[in-house]
Amino acid sequence: MTHERFWVAEGSNSSSAYAAAGVDTAAGDRAVDLMKRHVASTGRPELVTEASGFAGLFRLDTAKYRAPVLATSTDGVGTKIMLAQRMGRHDTIGIDLVGMVVDDLVVCGAEPLYLTDYIACGSVIPERIAEIVAGIAAGCRQANCALIGGETAEHPGAMAPDDYDLAGAGTGIVEADAVLGPDRVGVGDTVIAMASSGPHSNGYSLIRRVIDQAGLDLTDQVPELGDAVLGEVLLTPTRIYALDCLALAAEVEVHAFAHITGGGLAANLRRCLPAEVDAVIDRTTWSPPAVFGYLAEQGGIAAADMAATFNMGVGMAAVVAPEAADRAVRLLEERGVPAWVMGRLTPGTGQVQLDGDHP
């Protein structure tokens, strides 16, 4: 049974037979009611509120653009959800979802316009679903992205009652002659790092393995992490860079962005390089957040494996014209995003070279 969530509460016609099978349509309707105010907080002028209840509508003002190109991205949060479930903390995992989607969109220079979400669960608990959607709405506000619709699916028997998973899809727009990517990148360009807030939403299968094998308690205060609660540190939401990247591209000559997700810095930065250019990254220019060193120590994880799994403190990279580097760093810092020059582009074969060791 699914509960459509295009922000119109459906009438409850729950049959006793369906309820006996584990599907509570009344709970689904209550979840819709509880989340309405969160969804409303993400509105944009283009949003068409007279929706059918089955599809979200968004009015595209094509007169604003010369040659508009639509961009789309879809993603989930991965097994970070399992830590949220263990901690009983469901109000931030939606921010992670939005970050994974909109920060993929902005890599090509696209402004995120709207997002839809999908939540599958073993049992609809209205208050918990509303918490999840509140987090999604918070992320959408950070990205100025309308939460235009969604779906909650109840899967009794396929999922345990307290289990859930979520995914999202977003749409953005960019002028055809402003699309960023490898064709703009060249030798001499500078690579700017934007600090991450932690592991973001990647590497959590390894994190859970470390936790389980080392016998760590998510509720413990950890001296190495400033006496912060381990579970709270690991649930720190993904930093959302979309508006910061758009602001940067509007002010300086940006050639490409790289969203540092699964595979780490080298694998993702490589995706924005042309075949004849290498990126040389100086790891002495930053110290990763303490959580990475703690995980490496507790799990006995080699430095190379850490770098190939986690963002190690860099959540987004920008490739800019060399003369724009100082201004780019200054602009990002003014917007509250710690940033620094971490590398340069040299002649090569499309590879990323990680030099030096982190302080």
XYZ file of N, CA, C and O in Angstrom, residues 87 216-233 294 298:
84
model
N 19.836 5.335 16.754
C 19.834 6.481 17.667
C 18.427 6.999 17.931
O 18.227 7.833 18.817
N 31.838 -0.339 19.937
C 31.600 1.045 20.320
C 30.121 1.265 20.617
O 29.246 0.630 20.019
N 29.848 2.182 21.532
C 28.480 2.541 21.898
C 28.175 3.916 21.318
O 28.872 4.894 21.612
N 27.144 3.993 20.503
C 26.797 5.257 19.847
C 26.442 6.356 20.843
O 26.508 7.539 20.508
N 26.072 5.995 22.049
C 25.677 7.007 23.036
C 26.851 7.480 23.892
O 26.685 8.341 24.750
N 28.043 6.924 23.664
C 29.218 7.313 24.453
C 29.736 8.689 24.051
O 29.718 9.048 22.866
N 30.214 9.432 25.033
C 30.956 10.654 24.769
C 32.411 10.271 24.531
O 33.012 9.536 25.316
N 32.968 10.759 23.433
C 34.302 10.335 23.002
C 35.297 11.469 23.186
O 35.142 12.533 22.558
N 36.316 11.309 24.039
C 37.307 12.372 24.267
C 37.986 12.841 22.980
O 38.220 14.039 22.795
N 38.272 11.894 22.074
C 38.945 12.250 20.815
C 38.077 13.132 19.920
O 38.583 13.769 18.985
N 36.786 13.166 20.199
C 35.851 13.979 19.416
C 35.338 15.157 20.236
O 34.226 15.648 20.022
N 36.150 15.602 21.181
C 35.757 16.742 22.012
C 34.656 16.406 22.986
O 33.854 17.273 23.336
N 34.628 15.144 23.420
C 33.609 14.656 24.345
C 32.199 14.700 23.755
O 31.204 14.673 24.487
N 32.113 14.772 22.424
C 30.804 14.719 21.767
C 30.293 13.280 21.755
O 31.067 12.315 21.825
N 28.993 13.125 21.675
C 28.379 11.795 21.586
C 28.667 11.212 20.202
O 28.409 11.856 19.174
N 29.196 10.004 20.182
C 29.629 9.391 18.919
C 28.512 9.355 17.884
O 28.717 9.745 16.725
N 27.337 8.894 18.273
C 26.233 8.797 17.322
C 25.831 10.139 16.743
O 25.506 10.250 15.553
N 25.856 11.187 17.574
C 25.504 12.522 17.085
C 26.531 13.025 16.075
O 26.179 13.667 15.075
N 27.816 12.749 16.335
C 28.862 13.147 15.386
C 28.653 12.451 14.048
O 28.730 13.070 12.978
N 39.646 9.066 14.233
C 39.078 8.165 15.239
C 38.625 6.859 14.603
O 38.910 5.765 15.121
N 40.187 3.182 15.443
C 39.340 2.144 16.024
C 39.199 0.938 15.104
O 39.066 -0.194 15.567
